[in-house]
XYZ file of C-alpha atoms in Angstrom:
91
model
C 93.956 53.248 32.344
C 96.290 55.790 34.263
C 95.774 59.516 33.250
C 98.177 61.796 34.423
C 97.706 65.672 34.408
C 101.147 67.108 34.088
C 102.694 65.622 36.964
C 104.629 62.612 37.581
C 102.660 60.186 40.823
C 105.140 60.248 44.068
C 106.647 57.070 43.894
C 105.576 55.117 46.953
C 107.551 55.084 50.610
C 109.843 52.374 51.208
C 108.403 50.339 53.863
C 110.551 49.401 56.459
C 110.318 46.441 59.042
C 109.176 49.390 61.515
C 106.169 49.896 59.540
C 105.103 46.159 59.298
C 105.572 45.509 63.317
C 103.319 48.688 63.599
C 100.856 47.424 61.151
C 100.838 43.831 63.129
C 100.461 45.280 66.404
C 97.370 47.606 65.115
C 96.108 43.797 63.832
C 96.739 42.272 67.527
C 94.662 44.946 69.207
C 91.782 45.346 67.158
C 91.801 41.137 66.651
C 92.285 40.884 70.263
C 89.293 44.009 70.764
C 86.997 42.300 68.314
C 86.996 45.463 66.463
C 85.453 44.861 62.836
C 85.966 48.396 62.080
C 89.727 48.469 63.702
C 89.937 45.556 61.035
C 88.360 47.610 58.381
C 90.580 50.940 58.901
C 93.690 48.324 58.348
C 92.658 46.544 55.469
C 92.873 48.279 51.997
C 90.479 48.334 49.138
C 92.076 45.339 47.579
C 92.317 43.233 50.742
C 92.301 39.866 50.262
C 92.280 37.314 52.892
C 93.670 33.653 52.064
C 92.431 30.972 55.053
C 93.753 27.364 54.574
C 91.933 25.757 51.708
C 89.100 28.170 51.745
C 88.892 30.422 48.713
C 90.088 33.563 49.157
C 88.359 36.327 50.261
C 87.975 40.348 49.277
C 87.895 42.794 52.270
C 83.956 42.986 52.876
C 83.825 38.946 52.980
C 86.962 38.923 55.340
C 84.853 41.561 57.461
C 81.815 39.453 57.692
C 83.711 36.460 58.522
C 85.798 38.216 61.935
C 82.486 38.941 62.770
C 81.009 35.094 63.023
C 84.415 34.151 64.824
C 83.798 37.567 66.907
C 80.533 36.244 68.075
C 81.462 32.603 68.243
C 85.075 34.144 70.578
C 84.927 34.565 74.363
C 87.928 36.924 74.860
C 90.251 36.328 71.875
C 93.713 37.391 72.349
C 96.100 37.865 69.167
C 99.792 37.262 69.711
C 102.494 37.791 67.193
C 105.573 38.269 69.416
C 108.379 36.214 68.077
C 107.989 37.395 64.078
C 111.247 38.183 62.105
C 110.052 40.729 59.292
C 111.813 40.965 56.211
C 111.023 43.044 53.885
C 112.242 43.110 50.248
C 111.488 46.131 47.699
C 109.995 46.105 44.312
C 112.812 46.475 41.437
């Protein structure tokens, strides 16, 4: 249900390939920190995570399971140099 009280919602920014690189890089360094919570201030509240063949996962299961390869990591290191971003808008 969507109640609005006199006023149209701001439609949402455009995001641009800017935006995603800066979103990836904030995922290398908190991946590459082990930060769970660096994680957590990048994932939204309807994360899902998709691994392989393993069923897919909502934010607070995603969480838990950096944490087990956090512990199980000596010195992880994230690298995503290379990516071509695309991004394609909503009609």
């Amino acid at each position: 249900m969507i109640l609005f009280c006199g006023k149209q919602p701001e439609p949402a920014a455009a995001v641009t390939p800017a935006d995603v690189r800066g979103l990836l890089g904030a995922y290398e360094t908190a991946y590459t920190n082990e930060s769970v919570s660096g994680l957590s201030r990048l994932f939204g509240p309807g994360f899902s995570r998709r691994n392989g063949t393993d069923p897919p996962q909502n934010k607070a299961q995603a969480l838990a399971e950096y944490g087990k390869q956090f512990a199980l990591l000596d010195a992880p290191f994230y690298d995503l140099r290379g990516l071509q971003v695309t991004v394609r808008q909503r009609a």
